[in-house]
PDB file of C-alpha atoms in Angstrom:
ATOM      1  CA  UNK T   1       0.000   0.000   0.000  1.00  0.00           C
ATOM      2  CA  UNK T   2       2.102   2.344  -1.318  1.00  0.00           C
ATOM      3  CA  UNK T   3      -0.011   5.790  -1.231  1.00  0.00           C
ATOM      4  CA  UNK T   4       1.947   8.684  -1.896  1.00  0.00           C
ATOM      5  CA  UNK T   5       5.941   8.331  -3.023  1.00  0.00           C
ATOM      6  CA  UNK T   6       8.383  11.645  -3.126  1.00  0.00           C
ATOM      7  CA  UNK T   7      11.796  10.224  -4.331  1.00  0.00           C
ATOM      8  CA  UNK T   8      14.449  11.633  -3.896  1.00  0.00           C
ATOM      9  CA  UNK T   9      14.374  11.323   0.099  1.00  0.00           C
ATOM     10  CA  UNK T  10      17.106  14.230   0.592  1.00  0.00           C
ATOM     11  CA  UNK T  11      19.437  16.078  -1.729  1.00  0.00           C
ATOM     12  CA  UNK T  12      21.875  18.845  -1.404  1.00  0.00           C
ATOM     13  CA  UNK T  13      22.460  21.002  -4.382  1.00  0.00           C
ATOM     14  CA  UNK T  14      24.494  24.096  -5.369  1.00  0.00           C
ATOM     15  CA  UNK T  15      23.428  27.498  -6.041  1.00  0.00           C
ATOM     16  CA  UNK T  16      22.217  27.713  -9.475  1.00  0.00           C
ATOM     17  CA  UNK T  17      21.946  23.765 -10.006  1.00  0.00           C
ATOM     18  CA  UNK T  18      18.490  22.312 -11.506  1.00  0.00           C
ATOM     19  CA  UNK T  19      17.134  19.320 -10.271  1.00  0.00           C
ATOM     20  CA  UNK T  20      13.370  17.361 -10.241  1.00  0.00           C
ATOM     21  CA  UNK T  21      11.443  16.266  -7.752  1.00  0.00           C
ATOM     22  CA  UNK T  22       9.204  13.147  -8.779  1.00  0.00           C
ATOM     23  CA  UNK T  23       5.831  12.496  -6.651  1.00  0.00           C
ATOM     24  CA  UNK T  24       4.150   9.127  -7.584  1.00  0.00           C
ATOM     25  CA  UNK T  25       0.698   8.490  -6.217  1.00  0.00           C
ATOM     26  CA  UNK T  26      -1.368   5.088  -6.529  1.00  0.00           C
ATOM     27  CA  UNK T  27      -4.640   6.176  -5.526  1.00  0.00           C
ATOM     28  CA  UNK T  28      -5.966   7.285  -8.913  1.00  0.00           C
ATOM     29  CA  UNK T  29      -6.364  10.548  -7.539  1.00  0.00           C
ATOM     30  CA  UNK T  30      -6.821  13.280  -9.971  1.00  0.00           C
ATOM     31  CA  UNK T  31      -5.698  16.284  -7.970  1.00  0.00           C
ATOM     32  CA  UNK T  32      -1.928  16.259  -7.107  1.00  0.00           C
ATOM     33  CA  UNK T  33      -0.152  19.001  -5.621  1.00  0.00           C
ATOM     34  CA  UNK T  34       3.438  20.332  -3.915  1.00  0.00           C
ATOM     35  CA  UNK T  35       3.758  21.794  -1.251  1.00  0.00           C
ATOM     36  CA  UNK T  36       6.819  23.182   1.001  1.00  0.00           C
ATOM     37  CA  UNK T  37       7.324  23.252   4.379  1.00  0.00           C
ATOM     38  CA  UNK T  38       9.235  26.039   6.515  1.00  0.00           C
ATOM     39  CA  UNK T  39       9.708  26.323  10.225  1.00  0.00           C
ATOM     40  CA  UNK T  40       6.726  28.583  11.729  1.00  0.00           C
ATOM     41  CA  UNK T  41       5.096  28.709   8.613  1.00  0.00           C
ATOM     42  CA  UNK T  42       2.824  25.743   8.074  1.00  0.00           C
ATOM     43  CA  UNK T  43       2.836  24.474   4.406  1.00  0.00           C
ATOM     44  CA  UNK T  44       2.444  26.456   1.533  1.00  0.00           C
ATOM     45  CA  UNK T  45       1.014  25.436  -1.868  1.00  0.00           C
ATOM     46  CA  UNK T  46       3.849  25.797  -4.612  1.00  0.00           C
ATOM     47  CA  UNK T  47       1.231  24.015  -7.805  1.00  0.00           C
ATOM     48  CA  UNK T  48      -1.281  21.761  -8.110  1.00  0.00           C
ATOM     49  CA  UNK T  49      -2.670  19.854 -10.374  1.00  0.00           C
ATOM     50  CA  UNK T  50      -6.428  18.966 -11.693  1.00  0.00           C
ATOM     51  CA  UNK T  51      -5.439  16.447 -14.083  1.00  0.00           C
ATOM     52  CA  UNK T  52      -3.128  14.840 -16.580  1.00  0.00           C
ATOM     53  CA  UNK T  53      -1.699  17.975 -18.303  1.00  0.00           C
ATOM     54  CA  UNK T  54      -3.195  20.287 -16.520  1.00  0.00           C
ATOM     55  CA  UNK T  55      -1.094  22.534 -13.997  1.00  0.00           C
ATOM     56  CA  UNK T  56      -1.930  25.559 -11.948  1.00  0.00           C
ATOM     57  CA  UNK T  57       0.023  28.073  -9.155  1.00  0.00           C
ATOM     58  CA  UNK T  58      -0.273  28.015  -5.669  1.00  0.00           C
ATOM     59  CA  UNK T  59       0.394  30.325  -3.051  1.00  0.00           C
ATOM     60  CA  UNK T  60       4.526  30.615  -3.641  1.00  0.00           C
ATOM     61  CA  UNK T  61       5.117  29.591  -7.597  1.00  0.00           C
ATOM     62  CA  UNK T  62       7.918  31.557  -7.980  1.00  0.00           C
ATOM     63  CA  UNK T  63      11.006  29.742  -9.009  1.00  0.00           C
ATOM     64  CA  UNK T  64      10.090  26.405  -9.623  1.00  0.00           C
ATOM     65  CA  UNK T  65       7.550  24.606 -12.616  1.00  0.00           C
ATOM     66  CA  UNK T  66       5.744  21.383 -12.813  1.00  0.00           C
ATOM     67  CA  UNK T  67       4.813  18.593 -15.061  1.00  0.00           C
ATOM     68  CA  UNK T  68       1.471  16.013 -15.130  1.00  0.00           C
ATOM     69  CA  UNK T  69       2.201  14.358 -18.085  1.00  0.00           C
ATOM     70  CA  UNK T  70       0.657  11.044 -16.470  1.00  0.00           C
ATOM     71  CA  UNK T  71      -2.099  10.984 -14.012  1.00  0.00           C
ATOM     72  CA  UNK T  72       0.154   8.850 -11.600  1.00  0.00           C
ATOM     73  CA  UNK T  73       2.782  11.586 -11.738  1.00  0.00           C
ATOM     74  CA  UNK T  74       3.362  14.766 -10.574  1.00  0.00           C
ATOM     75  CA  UNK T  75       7.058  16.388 -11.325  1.00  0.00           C
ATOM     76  CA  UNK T  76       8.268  19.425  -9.964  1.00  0.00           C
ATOM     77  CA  UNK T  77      11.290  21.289 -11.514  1.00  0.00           C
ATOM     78  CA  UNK T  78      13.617  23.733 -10.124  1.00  0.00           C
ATOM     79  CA  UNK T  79      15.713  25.406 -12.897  1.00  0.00           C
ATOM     80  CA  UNK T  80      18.508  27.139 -11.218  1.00  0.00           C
ATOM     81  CA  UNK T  81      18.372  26.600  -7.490  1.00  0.00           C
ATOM     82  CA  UNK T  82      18.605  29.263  -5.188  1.00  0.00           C
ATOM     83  CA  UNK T  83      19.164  29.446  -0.921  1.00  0.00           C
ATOM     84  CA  UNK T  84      15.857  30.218  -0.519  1.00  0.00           C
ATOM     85  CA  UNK T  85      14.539  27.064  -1.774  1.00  0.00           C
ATOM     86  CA  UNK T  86      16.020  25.285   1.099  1.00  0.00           C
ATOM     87  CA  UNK T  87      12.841  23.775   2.558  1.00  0.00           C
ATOM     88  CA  UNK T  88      10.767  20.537   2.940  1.00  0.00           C
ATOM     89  CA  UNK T  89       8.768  19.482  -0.119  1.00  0.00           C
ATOM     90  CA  UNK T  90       5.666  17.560   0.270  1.00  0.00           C
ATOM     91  CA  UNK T  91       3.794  15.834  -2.489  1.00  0.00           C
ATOM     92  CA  UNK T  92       0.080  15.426  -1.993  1.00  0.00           C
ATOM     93  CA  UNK T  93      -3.271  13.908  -3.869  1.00  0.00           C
ATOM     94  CA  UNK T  94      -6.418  13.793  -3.666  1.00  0.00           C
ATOM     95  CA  UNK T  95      -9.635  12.533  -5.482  1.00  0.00           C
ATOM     96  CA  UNK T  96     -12.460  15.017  -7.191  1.00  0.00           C
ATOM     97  CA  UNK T  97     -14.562  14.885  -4.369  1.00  0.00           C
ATOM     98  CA  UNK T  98     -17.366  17.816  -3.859  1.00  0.00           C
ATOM     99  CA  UNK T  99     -16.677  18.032  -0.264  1.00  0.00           C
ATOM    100  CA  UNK T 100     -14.623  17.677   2.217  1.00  0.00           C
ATOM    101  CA  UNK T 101     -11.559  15.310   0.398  1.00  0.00           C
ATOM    102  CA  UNK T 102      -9.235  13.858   2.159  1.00  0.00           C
ATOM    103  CA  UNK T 103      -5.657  14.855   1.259  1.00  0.00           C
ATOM    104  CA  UNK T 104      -2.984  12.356   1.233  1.00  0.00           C
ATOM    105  CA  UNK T 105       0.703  13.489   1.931  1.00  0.00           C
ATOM    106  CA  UNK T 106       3.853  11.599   0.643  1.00  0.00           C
ATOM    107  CA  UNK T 107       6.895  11.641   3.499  1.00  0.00           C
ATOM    108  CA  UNK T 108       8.633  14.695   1.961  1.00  0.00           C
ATOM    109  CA  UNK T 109      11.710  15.738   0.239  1.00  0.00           C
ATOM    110  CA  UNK T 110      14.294  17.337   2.041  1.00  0.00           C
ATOM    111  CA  UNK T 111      16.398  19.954  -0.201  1.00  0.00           C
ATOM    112  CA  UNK T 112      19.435  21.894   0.882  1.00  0.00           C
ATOM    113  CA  UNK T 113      20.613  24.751  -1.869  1.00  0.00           C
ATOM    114  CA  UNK T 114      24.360  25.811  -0.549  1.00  0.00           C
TER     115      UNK T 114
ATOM    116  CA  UNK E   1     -10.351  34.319   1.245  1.00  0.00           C
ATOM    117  CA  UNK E   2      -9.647  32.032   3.809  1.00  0.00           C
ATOM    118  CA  UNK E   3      -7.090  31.781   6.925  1.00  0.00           C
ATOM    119  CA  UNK E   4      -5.905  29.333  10.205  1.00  0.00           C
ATOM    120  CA  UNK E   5      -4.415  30.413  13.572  1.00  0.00           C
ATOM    121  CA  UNK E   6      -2.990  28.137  15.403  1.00  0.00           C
ATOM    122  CA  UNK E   7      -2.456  29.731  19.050  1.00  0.00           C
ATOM    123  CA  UNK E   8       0.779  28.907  20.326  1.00  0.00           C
ATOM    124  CA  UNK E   9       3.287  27.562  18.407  1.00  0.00           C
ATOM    125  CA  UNK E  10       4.743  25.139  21.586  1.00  0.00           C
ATOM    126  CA  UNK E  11       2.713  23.427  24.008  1.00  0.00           C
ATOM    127  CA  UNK E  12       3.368  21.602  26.751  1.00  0.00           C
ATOM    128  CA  UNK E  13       1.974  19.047  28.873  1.00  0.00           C
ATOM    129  CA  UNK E  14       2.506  16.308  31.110  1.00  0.00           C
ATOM    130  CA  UNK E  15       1.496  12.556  30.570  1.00  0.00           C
ATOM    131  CA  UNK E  16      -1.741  11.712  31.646  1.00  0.00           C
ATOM    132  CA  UNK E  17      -2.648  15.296  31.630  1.00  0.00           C
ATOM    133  CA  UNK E  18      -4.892  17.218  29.210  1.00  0.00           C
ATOM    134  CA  UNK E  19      -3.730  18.226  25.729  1.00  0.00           C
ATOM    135  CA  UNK E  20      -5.762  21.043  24.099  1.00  0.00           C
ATOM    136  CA  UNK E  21      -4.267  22.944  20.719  1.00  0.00           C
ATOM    137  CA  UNK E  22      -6.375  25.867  19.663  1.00  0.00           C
ATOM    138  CA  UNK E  23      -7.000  26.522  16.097  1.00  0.00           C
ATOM    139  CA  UNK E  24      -9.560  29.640  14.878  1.00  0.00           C
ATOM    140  CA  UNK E  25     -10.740  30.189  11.292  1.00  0.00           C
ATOM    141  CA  UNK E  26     -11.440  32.375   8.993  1.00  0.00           C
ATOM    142  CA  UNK E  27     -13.644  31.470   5.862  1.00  0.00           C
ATOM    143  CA  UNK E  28     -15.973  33.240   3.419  1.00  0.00           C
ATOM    144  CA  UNK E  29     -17.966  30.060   2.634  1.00  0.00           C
ATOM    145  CA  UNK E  30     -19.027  26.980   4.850  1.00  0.00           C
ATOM    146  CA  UNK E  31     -15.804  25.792   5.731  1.00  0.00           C
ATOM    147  CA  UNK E  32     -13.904  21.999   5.971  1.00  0.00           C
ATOM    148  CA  UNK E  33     -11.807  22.098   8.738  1.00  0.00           C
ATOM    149  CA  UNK E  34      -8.871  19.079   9.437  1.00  0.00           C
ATOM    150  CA  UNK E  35      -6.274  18.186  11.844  1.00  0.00           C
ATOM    151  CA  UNK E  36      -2.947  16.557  11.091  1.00  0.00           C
ATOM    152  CA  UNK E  37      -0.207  15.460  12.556  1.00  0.00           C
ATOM    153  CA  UNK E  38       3.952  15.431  12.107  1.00  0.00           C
ATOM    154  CA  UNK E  39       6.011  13.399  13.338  1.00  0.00           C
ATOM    155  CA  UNK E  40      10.035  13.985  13.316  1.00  0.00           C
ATOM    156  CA  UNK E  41      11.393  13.356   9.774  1.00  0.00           C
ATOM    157  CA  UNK E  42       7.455  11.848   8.573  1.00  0.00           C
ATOM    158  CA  UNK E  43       4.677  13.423   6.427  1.00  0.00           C
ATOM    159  CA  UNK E  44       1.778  14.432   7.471  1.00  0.00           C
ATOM    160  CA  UNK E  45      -1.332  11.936   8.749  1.00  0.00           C
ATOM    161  CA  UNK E  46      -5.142  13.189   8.856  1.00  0.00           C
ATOM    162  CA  UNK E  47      -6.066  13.025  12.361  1.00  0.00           C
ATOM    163  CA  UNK E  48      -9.765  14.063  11.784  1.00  0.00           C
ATOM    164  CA  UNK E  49     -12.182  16.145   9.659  1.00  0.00           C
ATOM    165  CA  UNK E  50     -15.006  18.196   9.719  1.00  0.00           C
ATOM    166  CA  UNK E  51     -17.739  17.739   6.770  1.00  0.00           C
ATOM    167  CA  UNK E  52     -20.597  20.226   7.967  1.00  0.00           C
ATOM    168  CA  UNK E  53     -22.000  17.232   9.714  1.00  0.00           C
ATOM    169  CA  UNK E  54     -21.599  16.479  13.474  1.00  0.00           C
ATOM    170  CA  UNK E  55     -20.157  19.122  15.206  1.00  0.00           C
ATOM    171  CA  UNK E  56     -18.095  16.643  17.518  1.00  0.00           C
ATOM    172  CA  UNK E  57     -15.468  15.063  15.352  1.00  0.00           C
ATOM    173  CA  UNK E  58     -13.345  12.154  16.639  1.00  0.00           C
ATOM    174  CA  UNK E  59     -10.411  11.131  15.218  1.00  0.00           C
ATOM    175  CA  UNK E  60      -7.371   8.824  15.966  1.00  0.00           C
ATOM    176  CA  UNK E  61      -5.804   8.124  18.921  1.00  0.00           C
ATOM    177  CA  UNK E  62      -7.899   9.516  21.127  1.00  0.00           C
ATOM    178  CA  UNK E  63      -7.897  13.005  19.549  1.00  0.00           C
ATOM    179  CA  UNK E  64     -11.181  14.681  19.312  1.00  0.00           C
ATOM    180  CA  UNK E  65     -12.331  18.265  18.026  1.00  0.00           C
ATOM    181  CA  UNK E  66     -15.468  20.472  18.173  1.00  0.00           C
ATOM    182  CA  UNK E  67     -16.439  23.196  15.855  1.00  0.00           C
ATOM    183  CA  UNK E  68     -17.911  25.965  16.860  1.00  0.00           C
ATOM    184  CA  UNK E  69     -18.838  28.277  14.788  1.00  0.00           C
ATOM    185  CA  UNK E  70     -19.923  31.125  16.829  1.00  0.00           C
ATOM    186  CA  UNK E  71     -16.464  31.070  18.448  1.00  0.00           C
ATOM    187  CA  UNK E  72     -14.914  30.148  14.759  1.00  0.00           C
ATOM    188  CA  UNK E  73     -12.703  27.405  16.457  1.00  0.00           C
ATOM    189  CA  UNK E  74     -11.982  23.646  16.069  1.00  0.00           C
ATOM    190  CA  UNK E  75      -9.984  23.121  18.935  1.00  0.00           C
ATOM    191  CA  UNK E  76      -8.318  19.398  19.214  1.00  0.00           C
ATOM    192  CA  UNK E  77      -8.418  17.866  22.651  1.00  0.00           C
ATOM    193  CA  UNK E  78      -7.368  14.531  23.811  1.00  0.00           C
ATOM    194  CA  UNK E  79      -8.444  13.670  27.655  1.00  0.00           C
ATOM    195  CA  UNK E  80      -4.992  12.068  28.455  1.00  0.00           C
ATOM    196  CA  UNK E  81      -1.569  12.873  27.229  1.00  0.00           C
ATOM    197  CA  UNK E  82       0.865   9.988  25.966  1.00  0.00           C
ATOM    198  CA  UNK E  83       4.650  10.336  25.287  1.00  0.00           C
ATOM    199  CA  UNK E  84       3.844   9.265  21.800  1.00  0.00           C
ATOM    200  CA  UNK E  85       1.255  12.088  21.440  1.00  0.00           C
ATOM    201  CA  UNK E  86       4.846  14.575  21.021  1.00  0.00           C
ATOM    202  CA  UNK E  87       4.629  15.377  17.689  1.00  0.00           C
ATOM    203  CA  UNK E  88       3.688  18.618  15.429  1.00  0.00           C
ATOM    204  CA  UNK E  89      -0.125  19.361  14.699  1.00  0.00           C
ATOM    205  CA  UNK E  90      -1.431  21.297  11.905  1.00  0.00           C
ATOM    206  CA  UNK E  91      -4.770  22.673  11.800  1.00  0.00           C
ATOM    207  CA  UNK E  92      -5.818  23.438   8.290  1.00  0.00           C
ATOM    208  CA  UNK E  93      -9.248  24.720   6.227  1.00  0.00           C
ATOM    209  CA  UNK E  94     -10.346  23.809   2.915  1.00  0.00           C
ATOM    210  CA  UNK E  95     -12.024  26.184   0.569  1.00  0.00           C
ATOM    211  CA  UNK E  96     -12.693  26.245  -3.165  1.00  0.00           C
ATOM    212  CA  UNK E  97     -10.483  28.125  -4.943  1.00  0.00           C
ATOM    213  CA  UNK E  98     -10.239  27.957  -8.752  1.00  0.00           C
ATOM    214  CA  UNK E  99     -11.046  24.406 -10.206  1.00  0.00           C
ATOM    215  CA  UNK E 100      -9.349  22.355  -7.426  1.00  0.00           C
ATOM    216  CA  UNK E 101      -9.900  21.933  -3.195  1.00  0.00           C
ATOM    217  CA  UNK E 102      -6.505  23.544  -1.555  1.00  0.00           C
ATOM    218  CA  UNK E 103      -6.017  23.357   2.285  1.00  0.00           C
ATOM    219  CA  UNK E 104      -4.537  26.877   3.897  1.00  0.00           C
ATOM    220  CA  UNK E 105      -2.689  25.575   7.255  1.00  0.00           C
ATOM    221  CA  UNK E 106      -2.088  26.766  10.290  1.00  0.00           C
ATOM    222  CA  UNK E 107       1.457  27.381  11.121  1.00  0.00           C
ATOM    223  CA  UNK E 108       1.707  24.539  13.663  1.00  0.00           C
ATOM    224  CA  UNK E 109       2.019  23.853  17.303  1.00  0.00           C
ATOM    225  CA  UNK E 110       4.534  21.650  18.700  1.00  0.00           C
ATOM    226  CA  UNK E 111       3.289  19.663  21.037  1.00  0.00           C
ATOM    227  CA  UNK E 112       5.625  17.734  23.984  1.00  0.00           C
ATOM    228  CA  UNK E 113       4.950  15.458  26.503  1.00  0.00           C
ATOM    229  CA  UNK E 114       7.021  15.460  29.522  1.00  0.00           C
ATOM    230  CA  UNK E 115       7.155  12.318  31.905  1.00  0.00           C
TER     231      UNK E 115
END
């Protein structure tokens, strides 16, 4: 029962280094999204996703871009990194419910941008 | 527009004792309201929801929540503290915002049990 999958686990990267976070969900769920995670701050919403091909912003979008290009799979890119992107990355899903859907969180992604 | 305060960012309590973490809303439509917790190094796991229907919500492990909408709270309570209750909780509302259900979360509260 796999659920939600973020892989890699942890990474450290270099200023101005790209790299891709994959986020693999089994559910079927048709909403994914990504999250990230700072101390005091909660989680915000970085993009989310309706459906295959489809991608929206969140809350912080800046800086990073995302890819659905299967319904399973939810990608999320960052280009050239930057200090500031040092944070916790969760990958969620969820189904097209009307009301009140559960979210589902994978166990996070922990990035460090020297 | 919609927004969650968690009051108090650390809480402590003793074993055995009880564990209350506030959380007040703000939401322009009939709101969802959830509970989730963190453990070190772990994602997050739904500890209970609120769907419009009964107002007293119980949830895992012994965690329980009431929403009160006068008071705009959902306050999670558990009647006796364990040491594997330490752990961080997120209180967080759902709204509908463009084509897709997004949850706006509190900023947390730490919770730890002391023996």
């Amino acid at each position: 029962n796999a659920g939600v999958t973020q892989t890699p686990k942890f990474r450290v990267l270099k200023t101005g280094q790209s790299m891709t976070l994959l986020c693999a969900q089994d559910m079927n769920h048709e909403y994914m999204y990504w999250y990230r995670q700072d101390p005091g701050m909660g989680l915000r919403l970085i993009h989310y996703s309706v459906g295959e091909g489809t991608t929206a912003k969140g809350e912080v979008p800046d800086g990073y871009n995302v890819s659905r290009l299967k319904k399973q799979n939810f990608l999320l890119g960052l280009e050239s990194a930057a200090p500031s992107q040092t944070s916790v990355y969760f990958c969620a899903s969820s189904s097209r419910q009307t009301s009140g859907n559960t979210i589902y969180f994978g166990e996070g992604s922990w990035l460090t941008v020297v | 527009a919609q927004s969650v305060t968690q009051l108090g960012s650390h809480v402590s309590v003793s074993e055995g004792a009880l564990v209350l973490l506030r959380c007040n809303y703000s939401s322009s439509v009939p709101p969802y309201l959830f509970w989730y917790v963190q453990y070190p190094n772990q994602g997050l796991q739904l500890l209970l929801k609120y769907t419009s229907a009964a107002t007293l919500v119980k949830g895992i492990n012994g965690f329980e929540a009431e929403f009160k909408k006068s008071e705009t709270s959902f306050h999670l309570t558990k009647p006796s503290a364990h040491m594997s209750d330490a752990a961080e909780y997120f209180c967080a509302v759902s709204g509908y915002s463009g084509s897709a259900r997004q949850l706006t979360f509190g900023s947390g509260t730490q919770l730890t049990v002391l023996p």
